[in-house]
XYZ file of C-alpha atoms in Angstrom:
773
model
C -83.566 46.969 139.159
C -85.479 47.855 136.248
C -85.111 44.508 134.973
C -86.053 42.724 138.214
C -89.226 44.628 139.061
C -89.245 43.264 142.461
C -87.976 39.742 141.237
C -84.561 38.512 143.138
C -81.717 39.542 141.906
C -80.395 36.228 140.128
C -77.664 35.874 138.016
C -79.564 35.777 134.717
C -81.040 39.371 135.598
C -77.428 40.707 135.989
C -76.347 38.863 132.841
C -79.291 40.560 130.882
C -78.224 43.998 132.287
C -74.861 43.562 131.143
C -76.040 42.789 127.733
C -78.281 45.611 127.313
C -75.516 47.602 128.435
C -73.363 46.219 125.664
C -70.907 44.841 128.272
C -71.796 41.205 127.077
C -72.554 39.644 123.683
C -75.452 37.416 123.417
C -73.227 34.428 122.719
C -71.313 35.283 125.975
C -74.729 35.552 128.020
C -75.975 32.249 126.782
C -72.660 30.461 127.769
C -72.720 32.063 131.238
C -76.411 31.173 131.752
C -75.654 27.657 130.862
C -72.712 27.506 133.329
C -70.079 27.530 130.532
C -68.560 31.029 131.500
C -65.119 29.370 132.031
C -64.763 28.165 128.242
C -65.393 31.846 127.201
C -61.454 32.074 128.105
C -58.777 30.767 125.967
C -55.369 31.815 126.880
C -55.072 35.511 126.727
C -58.167 35.903 124.642
C -62.006 36.462 125.678
C -64.287 35.059 123.238
C -67.556 37.125 122.247
C -69.064 35.696 118.906
C -69.243 31.895 117.718
C -68.359 31.527 113.899
C -69.239 28.825 111.688
C -66.857 25.790 112.726
C -64.119 23.864 110.819
C -65.480 20.614 111.611
C -62.592 19.470 113.575
C -62.275 22.647 115.687
C -64.830 25.470 117.039
C -64.199 29.030 115.657
C -64.894 32.158 117.549
C -64.045 35.831 117.154
C -62.067 36.795 120.324
C -60.570 39.997 121.760
C -57.194 40.262 123.636
C -57.558 40.548 127.244
C -54.583 43.414 127.516
C -54.706 44.662 123.612
C -57.959 44.508 122.954
C -57.114 43.398 119.544
C -59.869 41.077 117.719
C -58.586 37.700 116.469
C -60.308 34.711 114.700
C -59.554 31.929 117.393
C -59.799 28.051 116.472
C -60.525 26.000 119.602
C -60.358 22.316 119.762
C -59.728 19.243 122.227
C -57.537 16.182 121.492
C -56.996 13.325 123.676
C -54.127 13.325 126.317
C -51.725 11.291 124.522
C -51.969 14.018 121.781
C -51.824 16.921 123.605
C -48.223 17.736 123.669
C -47.437 16.589 120.348
C -50.014 18.609 118.605
C -48.978 21.426 120.666
C -45.047 21.340 119.755
C -46.617 21.106 116.070
C -48.769 24.204 116.533
C -45.593 26.260 117.889
C -43.614 25.155 115.107
C -46.438 26.320 112.854
C -46.472 29.357 114.359
C -42.705 30.086 114.114
C -42.686 29.232 110.213
C -45.703 31.573 109.652
C -43.773 34.699 110.958
C -42.137 35.534 107.663
C -45.468 35.013 105.358
C -47.051 37.861 103.769
C -50.590 38.864 104.542
C -51.876 38.784 101.158
C -54.916 36.472 100.441
C -54.021 34.229 104.005
C -54.286 35.056 107.429
C -51.312 33.196 108.856
C -51.316 31.441 112.493
C -50.012 34.471 114.836
C -50.105 32.389 118.369
C -50.991 29.466 119.908
C -51.345 27.647 123.194
C -52.945 24.892 125.300
C -54.631 24.476 128.477
C -54.208 20.660 129.058
C -56.324 18.865 126.219
C -57.830 22.247 125.143
C -56.020 23.776 122.463
C -56.340 27.360 120.596
C -54.775 28.964 117.715
C -55.167 32.524 116.733
C -54.974 34.387 113.139
C -56.151 37.866 111.991
C -60.129 38.213 111.900
C -60.880 39.544 108.111
C -64.679 40.582 108.381
C -66.931 38.754 106.090
C -68.805 35.572 105.159
C -67.491 32.332 103.806
C -67.905 31.265 100.316
C -70.145 28.367 101.421
C -72.382 30.957 103.294
C -72.481 33.274 100.316
C -73.730 30.784 97.854
C -76.569 29.699 100.340
C -78.000 33.265 100.169
C -77.018 33.956 96.238
C -76.302 30.698 94.470
C -73.294 30.125 92.285
C -70.590 32.676 91.815
C -70.510 34.397 88.227
C -67.526 32.967 86.043
C -65.518 36.135 85.934
C -65.548 36.663 89.717
C -64.485 32.877 90.457
C -61.706 33.589 88.006
C -60.436 36.812 90.160
C -60.542 34.949 93.255
C -58.715 32.065 91.720
C -56.167 34.360 90.851
C -56.264 36.354 94.075
C -55.289 33.122 96.141
C -52.141 32.402 94.144
C -49.928 34.719 95.907
C -50.660 33.189 99.099
C -50.452 29.732 98.253
C -47.120 30.537 96.480
C -45.888 32.057 99.739
C -46.850 28.774 101.429
C -45.423 26.667 99.086
C -42.108 28.468 99.412
C -42.071 28.255 102.972
C -42.824 24.352 102.790
C -46.025 24.404 104.163
C -49.394 23.706 102.933
C -53.034 24.998 103.661
C -54.230 21.751 103.957
C -58.223 22.776 104.288
C -59.039 24.886 100.929
C -63.017 24.275 100.593
C -65.766 26.975 100.327
C -66.259 26.710 104.101
C -62.798 28.065 104.756
C -62.664 30.768 102.114
C -63.575 34.069 103.381
C -64.902 36.998 101.276
C -64.519 40.300 102.635
C -66.265 43.581 101.466
C -63.707 45.939 102.756
C -62.964 47.723 105.633
C -59.890 47.595 108.142
C -57.841 48.791 105.442
C -58.502 46.113 103.304
C -60.066 46.087 99.577
C -62.961 43.421 98.984
C -61.057 40.118 98.004
C -60.868 36.464 99.315
C -58.651 35.337 102.190
C -57.746 31.816 103.689
C -57.536 31.898 107.459
C -55.407 29.284 109.644
C -53.257 27.724 106.993
C -51.610 24.700 107.967
C -53.908 24.364 110.983
C -55.827 21.116 109.733
C -52.413 19.507 108.591
C -50.794 20.201 112.613
C -54.193 18.800 114.012
C -54.980 16.098 111.687
C -52.150 15.477 109.747
C -53.609 12.295 108.025
C -57.135 11.473 106.497
C -58.744 8.554 105.142
C -61.263 5.874 106.181
C -59.642 5.395 109.547
C -60.411 8.873 110.166
C -64.095 9.382 108.962
C -65.251 11.263 111.982
C -66.020 14.851 110.716
C -69.190 15.972 108.879
C -69.150 15.099 104.995
C -68.342 18.946 104.096
C -65.255 18.885 105.988
C -63.907 16.305 103.467
C -64.464 18.687 100.320
C -61.414 18.829 98.147
C -59.714 16.046 99.363
C -57.183 14.521 96.962
C -57.664 10.867 96.374
C -54.004 9.994 97.141
C -54.680 10.825 100.705
C -57.374 8.769 101.268
C -55.778 5.807 99.721
C -52.511 6.281 101.367
C -53.292 8.093 104.252
C -50.407 10.677 103.260
C -50.053 14.024 104.890
C -51.029 17.262 102.687
C -48.872 18.226 100.170
C -48.710 20.595 96.951
C -50.357 18.215 94.368
C -53.030 17.627 96.913
C -53.280 21.208 97.641
C -53.667 21.635 93.721
C -56.554 19.299 93.527
C -58.297 21.046 95.953
C -58.205 24.442 94.446
C -59.799 22.856 91.301
C -62.401 21.204 93.508
C -62.959 24.918 95.312
C -63.360 26.497 91.942
C -65.167 23.922 90.521
C -67.716 24.303 93.248
C -68.041 28.116 93.030
C -68.466 28.008 89.552
C -71.522 25.472 89.658
C -72.822 26.064 93.100
C -72.715 22.286 93.702
C -70.050 20.048 95.122
C -67.661 18.108 92.854
C -67.364 15.166 95.445
C -70.792 14.783 96.322
C -71.929 12.576 99.633
C -74.514 12.774 102.494
C -71.975 10.982 105.142
C -68.520 10.782 105.966
C -67.849 7.227 104.342
C -69.480 8.483 101.091
C -67.587 11.469 100.904
C -64.293 9.633 101.173
C -65.710 7.207 98.878
C -66.071 9.880 96.039
C -62.795 11.326 97.078
C -61.056 8.397 96.347
C -62.701 8.123 92.921
C -62.015 11.433 92.075
C -64.511 11.578 89.316
C -64.912 15.340 88.796
C -66.996 15.780 85.993
C -66.315 18.888 83.372
C -67.747 21.973 84.660
C -68.376 23.484 80.972
C -72.068 21.919 80.675
C -72.962 23.418 84.057
C -71.121 26.934 83.550
C -71.141 27.301 79.728
C -70.195 30.901 80.256
C -66.974 30.123 82.108
C -63.775 31.586 80.564
C -61.614 29.120 78.846
C -58.605 30.083 81.071
C -60.587 29.099 84.232
C -62.089 25.865 82.645
C -58.493 24.713 81.828
C -57.250 25.282 85.210
C -59.837 23.354 86.547
C -59.651 20.314 84.636
C -55.840 20.085 85.103
C -56.181 20.631 88.891
C -58.903 17.723 89.273
C -56.646 15.009 87.883
C -56.941 11.840 89.549
C -53.391 11.245 89.055
C -50.859 14.056 90.903
C -48.423 13.785 88.107
C -50.989 15.164 85.622
C -51.852 18.044 87.817
C -49.995 21.461 87.504
C -46.228 20.970 88.965
C -46.730 23.762 91.758
C -48.614 26.648 92.509
C -46.460 29.079 90.301
C -47.241 26.975 87.213
C -50.966 27.033 88.174
C -50.811 30.612 88.433
C -49.284 31.007 84.837
C -52.062 29.025 83.691
C -54.755 31.380 85.495
C -52.836 34.238 84.302
C -52.656 37.775 86.203
C -55.351 39.748 87.755
C -56.998 42.319 85.803
C -58.920 45.312 86.257
C -62.082 44.201 84.812
C -61.885 40.880 87.167
C -61.097 43.242 90.407
C -64.147 45.271 89.377
C -66.497 42.760 88.892
C -65.348 41.103 92.164
C -65.520 44.546 94.240
C -68.985 44.969 92.638
C -70.157 41.833 93.592
C -68.925 41.474 97.156
C -69.354 45.425 98.119
C -73.056 45.177 97.001
C -74.104 41.723 98.322
C -71.790 41.225 101.444
C -72.862 42.503 104.890
C -70.721 45.503 105.598
C -71.748 46.146 109.152
C -68.669 46.320 111.278
C -68.302 43.356 113.995
C -64.925 44.032 115.147
C -65.713 46.180 117.865
C -68.430 43.823 119.713
C -69.145 46.348 122.941
C -69.454 49.970 122.882
C -69.205 50.149 119.097
C -72.237 47.819 119.077
C -74.409 49.985 120.760
C -73.411 52.716 118.608
C -74.089 50.905 115.447
C -77.558 49.969 116.883
C -78.638 53.512 117.717
C -77.565 54.654 114.285
C -79.806 51.979 112.792
C -82.415 53.012 114.860
C -82.128 56.482 113.554
C -81.892 55.186 110.213
C -85.041 53.351 110.147
C -86.651 56.366 111.844
C -85.383 58.724 109.104
C -86.239 56.204 106.239
C -90.148 55.718 107.503
C -90.573 59.561 108.013
C -89.617 59.743 104.177
C -91.899 56.893 102.924
C -94.752 58.427 104.815
C -93.963 61.838 103.134
C -93.649 60.213 99.686
C -97.345 58.427 100.257
C -98.855 61.574 101.223
C -97.675 63.378 98.033
C -98.862 60.707 95.897
C -102.214 60.483 97.440
C -102.515 64.018 97.431
C -101.375 64.192 93.782
C -104.035 61.679 92.920
C -106.930 63.532 94.517
C -105.890 66.788 92.563
C -105.736 64.827 89.559
C -109.532 63.189 89.833
C -110.679 66.795 90.925
C -109.372 68.015 87.909
C -110.775 65.365 85.633
C -114.160 65.880 87.194
C -114.089 69.372 86.891
C -113.315 69.054 83.066
C -115.995 66.732 82.307
C -118.440 68.990 84.225
C -117.115 71.970 82.318
C -117.689 69.984 78.774
C -121.299 68.989 79.878
C -122.241 72.471 80.696
C -120.855 73.686 77.275
C -122.097 71.439 75.067
C -125.283 69.683 76.447
C -126.528 69.215 73.192
C -124.195 66.181 72.419
C -124.972 64.705 75.754
C -126.048 61.343 73.540
C -122.616 61.215 72.140
C -120.850 60.431 75.122
C -121.273 56.695 75.215
C -119.926 56.935 71.648
C -117.007 58.698 73.156
C -116.654 56.255 75.585
C -116.807 53.358 73.235
C -114.057 55.430 71.157
C -111.996 55.490 74.198
C -112.249 51.757 74.917
C -111.122 51.262 71.495
C -108.466 53.068 71.596
C -107.191 51.510 74.612
C -107.821 47.890 73.321
C -105.798 49.211 70.097
C -102.808 50.043 72.611
C -103.160 47.051 74.460
C -102.461 45.045 71.275
C -99.780 47.027 70.127
C -98.227 46.558 73.758
C -98.903 42.681 73.150
C -97.138 42.557 69.879
C -93.891 44.477 71.187
C -93.430 42.143 73.927
C -94.089 39.178 71.521
C -91.142 40.408 69.103
C -89.249 41.330 72.357
C -89.456 37.708 73.808
C -88.588 36.504 70.115
C -85.643 38.631 69.992
C -84.434 37.194 73.382
C -85.061 33.675 72.427
C -81.227 32.968 71.541
C -80.371 33.865 75.223
C -83.266 31.621 76.684
C -82.478 28.757 74.603
C -79.376 28.282 76.454
C -81.502 27.379 79.418
C -83.755 24.955 77.714
C -86.372 27.019 76.037
C -87.386 26.038 72.473
C -85.902 27.900 69.769
C -88.746 27.385 67.221
C -89.741 30.943 67.181
C -86.471 32.192 66.521
C -85.625 29.408 63.823
C -89.068 29.519 61.963
C -90.717 26.522 60.023
C -87.692 25.849 57.395
C -84.902 25.619 60.234
C -86.956 23.523 62.428
C -87.897 20.995 59.357
C -83.920 20.529 59.254
C -83.435 20.164 62.970
C -83.231 16.043 63.533
C -85.636 14.920 66.046
C -85.014 14.801 69.527
C -84.796 11.483 71.167
C -86.069 11.132 74.882
C -85.399 8.698 77.158
C -88.490 6.348 78.040
C -88.404 6.286 81.761
C -87.013 8.078 84.642
C -84.156 4.877 84.762
C -82.877 5.737 81.431
C -83.056 9.635 82.057
C -80.825 9.071 85.245
C -78.346 6.684 84.045
C -78.335 6.650 80.461
C -78.671 3.030 80.331
C -82.049 1.417 79.180
C -83.654 -0.770 81.780
C -83.650 -4.543 81.415
C -87.458 -5.378 81.425
C -88.076 -9.150 82.357
C -91.607 -10.189 81.482
C -93.972 -12.262 83.794
C -93.400 -15.149 81.225
C -89.975 -14.439 80.650
C -87.994 -17.782 80.120
C -85.477 -16.426 82.495
C -87.933 -16.795 85.165
C -88.486 -20.397 84.472
C -84.834 -21.640 83.220
C -82.293 -21.434 85.904
C -80.195 -18.457 85.501
C -76.319 -17.562 86.129
C -75.733 -14.752 84.661
C -77.659 -11.303 82.865
C -76.693 -9.220 80.172
C -76.058 -6.099 82.383
C -73.994 -2.762 82.383
C -73.008 -0.338 85.198
C -75.907 1.258 86.848
C -78.466 -0.768 84.674
C -81.997 -1.064 86.363
C -83.484 -4.484 86.349
C -87.225 -4.763 86.724
C -90.563 -6.511 85.591
C -93.202 -4.959 83.270
C -95.018 -2.009 84.186
C -96.987 -2.562 87.402
C -95.823 -6.254 87.537
C -93.548 -8.356 89.348
C -90.867 -10.810 87.810
C -89.619 -13.959 88.912
C -85.828 -15.193 88.602
C -85.068 -18.992 89.007
C -81.633 -18.504 90.401
C -79.057 -21.384 89.041
C -77.100 -23.479 91.375
C -74.046 -21.411 91.502
C -76.013 -18.366 92.257
C -77.022 -15.199 89.794
C -73.395 -13.373 89.248
C -73.477 -9.809 89.103
C -70.121 -8.090 88.198
C -70.671 -4.474 87.266
C -71.594 -1.898 89.858
C -74.708 0.326 90.374
C -77.108 -2.314 89.053
C -80.701 -1.834 90.644
C -83.140 -4.682 91.272
C -86.833 -3.461 91.504
C -89.681 -5.965 92.017
C -87.774 -9.206 91.670
C -88.463 -12.520 93.129
C -85.148 -14.686 93.606
C -85.777 -17.884 93.846
C -84.236 -21.275 93.948
C -87.057 -24.085 94.407
C -84.924 -27.354 94.531
C -81.921 -28.796 96.260
C -79.651 -28.729 93.377
C -76.205 -29.592 93.465
C -73.682 -26.941 94.913
C -70.805 -25.617 92.777
C -68.597 -24.917 95.773
C -68.401 -27.638 98.208
C -66.364 -25.682 100.842
C -69.472 -22.805 101.133
C -73.073 -23.112 100.314
C -73.787 -20.666 97.395
C -75.871 -17.735 97.246
C -78.814 -16.695 95.407
C -77.098 -13.203 94.518
C -73.119 -13.348 94.142
C -72.025 -9.772 93.917
C -68.658 -9.285 92.509
C -68.503 -5.177 92.405
C -68.809 -2.227 94.610
C -72.603 -2.093 95.196
C -75.956 -3.005 94.424
C -79.606 -1.712 95.369
C -82.096 -3.785 95.874
C -85.907 -2.286 95.783
C -89.138 -4.260 96.631
C -87.426 -7.777 95.824
C -88.251 -10.848 97.647
C -85.472 -14.109 98.283
C -86.987 -17.520 98.951
C -85.120 -20.856 98.840
C -85.871 -24.360 99.467
C -82.616 -24.860 101.067
C -82.183 -22.781 104.573
C -78.297 -22.882 104.315
C -78.243 -21.008 101.093
C -77.391 -17.028 101.761
C -79.118 -14.601 100.073
C -76.871 -11.849 98.976
C -72.791 -12.708 99.060
C -70.654 -9.637 98.497
C -67.480 -10.345 97.316
C -65.618 -7.076 96.879
C -62.662 -6.832 95.553
C -62.753 -10.397 93.611
C -59.733 -12.495 93.350
C -57.319 -10.809 91.382
C -58.938 -7.634 91.197
C -57.085 -4.088 90.522
C -57.185 -2.823 94.025
C -53.760 -3.996 95.597
C -52.803 -0.604 96.034
C -56.147 1.299 96.911
C -58.417 1.003 99.873
C -61.978 -0.474 98.168
C -65.297 1.084 99.182
C -68.585 0.178 98.361
C -72.290 0.009 99.458
C -75.403 -2.353 99.557
C -79.084 -0.842 99.857
C -81.757 -2.785 99.977
C -85.259 -1.079 100.359
C -88.780 -3.013 101.096
C -87.372 -6.385 100.570
C -88.175 -9.723 102.269
C -85.973 -12.844 103.000
C -87.317 -15.859 103.475
C -85.808 -19.373 104.597
C -82.765 -18.379 103.927
C -79.330 -18.298 105.957
C -77.886 -14.844 106.056
C -79.533 -11.748 104.331
C -75.970 -10.399 103.513
C -73.015 -12.647 103.734
C -70.243 -9.664 103.457
C -66.933 -10.812 102.400
C -66.180 -7.266 100.787
C -62.766 -5.410 102.010
C -62.378 -1.727 102.448
C -64.824 0.626 103.540
C -68.244 -0.727 103.289
C -71.490 0.221 104.119
C -74.884 -2.089 104.231
C -78.379 -0.118 104.731
C -81.340 -1.535 105.273
C -85.227 -0.005 105.129
C -87.972 -1.709 105.406
C -86.791 -4.966 105.516
C -88.336 -8.288 106.838
C -85.886 -11.070 107.498
C -87.635 -14.451 108.280
C -84.332 -16.635 107.686
C -82.503 -18.868 109.954
C -79.037 -17.077 109.629
C -78.319 -13.495 110.566
C -79.301 -10.074 108.874
C -75.712 -9.563 108.173
C -72.504 -12.033 108.084
C -69.194 -10.552 108.257
C -65.908 -12.564 107.511
C -64.306 -10.874 110.301
C -64.496 -7.588 112.272
C -62.779 -4.848 110.349
C -59.550 -3.359 110.349
C -58.484 0.059 111.307
C -58.497 1.149 107.953
C -61.853 -0.383 106.767
C -64.723 1.030 108.558
C -68.044 -0.957 108.484
C -71.260 0.851 108.676
C -74.600 -0.810 109.082
C -77.795 1.065 109.304
C -81.216 -0.736 109.734
C -84.375 1.324 109.670
C -87.847 -0.141 110.175
C -86.417 -3.652 109.797
C -88.042 -6.390 111.740
C -85.975 -9.627 112.618
C -88.161 -12.676 113.618
C -87.866 -15.973 114.656
C -84.463 -16.412 113.296
C -80.576 -15.734 113.859
C -78.754 -12.675 115.018
C -78.580 -9.277 113.736
C -75.012 -9.352 113.122
C -72.359 -12.180 113.273
C -68.518 -11.878 113.119
C -67.094 -15.241 112.278
C -63.183 -13.808 113.032
C -60.848 -10.883 114.125
C -57.857 -9.168 112.424
C -54.866 -9.752 113.226
C -54.106 -6.496 114.355
C -55.905 -4.025 116.034
C -59.913 -3.637 115.546
C -61.289 -0.825 113.353
C -64.730 0.507 114.029
C -68.407 -1.399 113.316
C -71.037 0.977 113.374
C -74.378 -0.048 114.082
C -77.513 2.200 113.520
C -81.022 1.242 114.062
C -84.213 3.219 113.862
C -87.554 1.798 114.587
C -86.686 -1.729 114.513
C -88.068 -4.759 115.860
C -85.676 -7.802 117.010
C -87.146 -10.780 118.170
C -85.011 -13.758 117.277
C -85.487 -17.276 118.148
C -85.105 -17.805 121.955
C -81.512 -17.502 123.177
C -79.981 -16.216 120.020
C -77.756 -13.154 120.785
C -78.039 -9.871 118.693
C -74.618 -9.613 117.983
C -72.283 -12.966 117.812
C -68.302 -12.728 117.860
C -66.500 -15.769 116.632
C -63.472 -16.880 118.478
C -61.977 -16.527 121.940
C -63.075 -14.300 124.510
C -62.946 -10.624 123.105
C -61.080 -7.996 124.992
C -62.735 -4.577 126.084
C -60.681 -2.840 123.521
C -62.585 -4.793 120.621
C -66.023 -4.460 122.019
C -65.557 -0.477 122.225
C -65.027 -0.579 118.778
C -68.577 -1.629 118.168
C -70.513 1.571 118.050
C -74.117 0.959 118.289
C -76.567 4.143 117.945
C -80.015 4.752 117.239
C -83.678 5.400 118.731
C -86.819 3.814 119.039
C -85.836 -0.118 118.318
C -87.327 -2.727 120.417
C -85.878 -6.253 121.356
C -87.493 -8.973 123.018
C -87.020 -9.827 126.480
C -84.415 -12.767 127.422
C -82.731 -11.999 124.040
C -79.210 -11.611 124.886
C -77.314 -8.423 123.277
C -73.867 -10.270 122.736
C -72.671 -13.827 122.445
C -69.345 -15.653 121.822
C -69.190 -18.792 119.173
C -66.260 -20.971 120.053
C -64.336 -22.799 117.616
C -66.213 -25.660 118.452
C -69.677 -24.391 117.871
C -70.816 -23.553 121.270
C -72.325 -20.161 121.795
C -71.740 -18.527 124.784
C -73.649 -15.124 125.901
C -71.380 -12.394 126.892
C -72.265 -10.185 129.920
C -75.275 -7.753 129.380
C -73.129 -4.404 129.497
C -70.211 -6.187 127.018
C -71.606 -3.658 124.668
C -72.905 0.162 124.825
C -75.867 0.602 123.092
C -77.854 3.751 122.747
C -81.765 3.697 121.368
C -82.657 -0.014 121.783
C -85.250 -0.675 124.455
C -86.482 -4.084 125.942
C -90.177 -4.933 125.375
C -92.966 -7.243 124.803
C -93.672 -7.423 121.024
C -96.998 -8.665 119.742
C -97.307 -9.335 116.158
C -100.468 -9.629 113.748
C -99.971 -13.075 113.290
C -98.062 -16.171 112.411
C -94.571 -15.858 110.875
C -95.195 -18.567 108.275
C -98.468 -16.676 106.861
C -98.992 -13.271 105.223
C -96.394 -10.695 105.221
C -98.916 -8.483 107.016
C -98.683 -11.035 109.905
C -95.100 -9.822 111.221
C -96.368 -6.071 111.971
C -95.832 -5.274 115.495
C -99.337 -4.597 116.703
C -98.783 -4.101 120.521
C -95.829 -3.246 122.434
C -95.068 -2.143 126.132
C -92.115 0.289 125.853
C -92.568 3.890 125.620
C -91.353 5.322 122.242
C -90.796 9.051 121.110
C -92.914 8.689 118.076
C -96.710 6.993 117.673
C -95.594 5.428 114.603
C -95.250 1.211 114.758
C -91.941 0.336 115.031
C -90.722 -2.544 112.595
C -91.826 -3.086 108.783
C -94.575 -1.027 107.104
C -96.592 -4.348 105.635
C -98.339 -2.145 103.400
C -95.218 -1.214 101.040
C -93.602 -4.759 101.391
C -94.427 -7.070 98.249
C -96.832 -9.820 99.393
């Protein structure tokens, strides 16, 4: 009644009253108010607090209905055909975990399922994950990382002896406890074996998790899709300790595909430059664990433990000080009555602290008043006793001022000397050592060579500068002297022109960046390959970046970029290749396809502020991807005008079809009349094939009358598919008015008027001011 105050007793009023009475937690109240109260019950447990998830499962703190014991609960949902099989694996995992010790690990205690909703419970160490700790405090001290590594070993050795693997070693799953519940501060690994039971295989065919969920994934698991094993577990240990030691992920990536690509390459750098204070024992263990080949890693957890050595008292004290002083030690194990008591204690403590601060403030002020009165009394007394020396008062003030200046100069000198004394420790962070070495030592030091620009600084490779009047801009060019990661650009503030040879400009090294280059082919020269028209740029590497470039050909049947990876006779017979093409602020005129993608494996093509005025599609795929070869196409502020389709697939794999992801944002699609956005070649595709094309995004426009999907028969006839053949999100039909004719200036292709309501006031399509004219 107090909460309602005359308002009818709605359910939300009762829920709020129960929260204030300590009978419900805020999380439970939020779930009940959103009509999800039934989800708070999982088997014999009631969920009362949500914890950071695992990526493949949600994690909660839950209490047992009968015993009141608090457990950490993982809840996840699987498909109908996998529910029974996954439940059986969980039951087997619980049975195998009974004999596991509770030292550094929190084994699975119970598991169950309710249809397709499964849950698993383990002990609930009270603490924060290492990932959360680094967000608040930065990287770990080296001695603490070594102690954490040593404390992980007994539990991992016990898992290996039991024939199990944790399968999910990363910073987000390593719990750091600050004590309590009869446990000393330490590191804990909850849910050992859970991910292996839920997701026994990882790889490009299973790129459905957040990128951080793939931290520490061994390269052989990505390549072969094998279940977790001890060598993969050792690789994950090395990546985890590398992460804690440096504060960054050894396998970077902003999305799942990039993360999997980095995991497959397994190019883990030496951590010593980022953590020079790390002991050699830890550095040696990390270097051995992160080897790309499994046979070069330690042969078992026992061998890895011998490399790390036994725990020491110094390491234990360092970790105890670190966790006890910085972890939140407020008990969270008893969420109901206990929380009210904790809240009252905090209120009382805050009131006492405020009173103490007030008393200290009053004492300081009184002391200041008394001192000021004493000084004033002393001045009056001196003046009364020596009235004849009133003229000398200014001199006394002057003397006092001179003394004060002298004291300040002496203090500045001391500070300067102390800064010189501490220069060696600061030099490790990049400060100058000139004050410590002196002029004689400085003269002996070799000169420092600085990179001439940012490109050389980031890649270590000098850029290739093409002058505006360079002969390569006049004579046909088939190859350039390139190295991996090199930047090709015009002179400062100018553009350069490349007259491409008949067979196209061949790029055989990865990571090359072309910036402000005009690729042209002005004449109908003879084709080197009679079976297929050549392309302006022939890419035989894992990726390339095109920034501020234009592509123009006198022959409209020539593609702009042809991506062939791996090339014939490549070295990827046993591994799944992957790559990425990034196209930013580019223009395609009078060409066929902007990108003719013949690459195999997991590939991604990204367009940003791109104008395509060619006759062919924006992207042509040689076929729809296979299950282990996901393809991602991302378009942002891209305009397709008076040309071909957005995506054209010339075939289908012999077996099942993988996922083709298309993501569009603030784009304008206005192909020529009757041209579908997506063209599939071959026989009529089944629903299973069409369902593997996932189109997402927001704020993109397509002109009325443009078919969504079409079928290209072997005879070359194009037939329109039903409107609902593809499920598309974020695409709206609308009339679009452009600034002018497509054959004119680039600014003519900017959208100036449309009818569909959009979430943003910004114009969809290209931003002409940032494109080369």
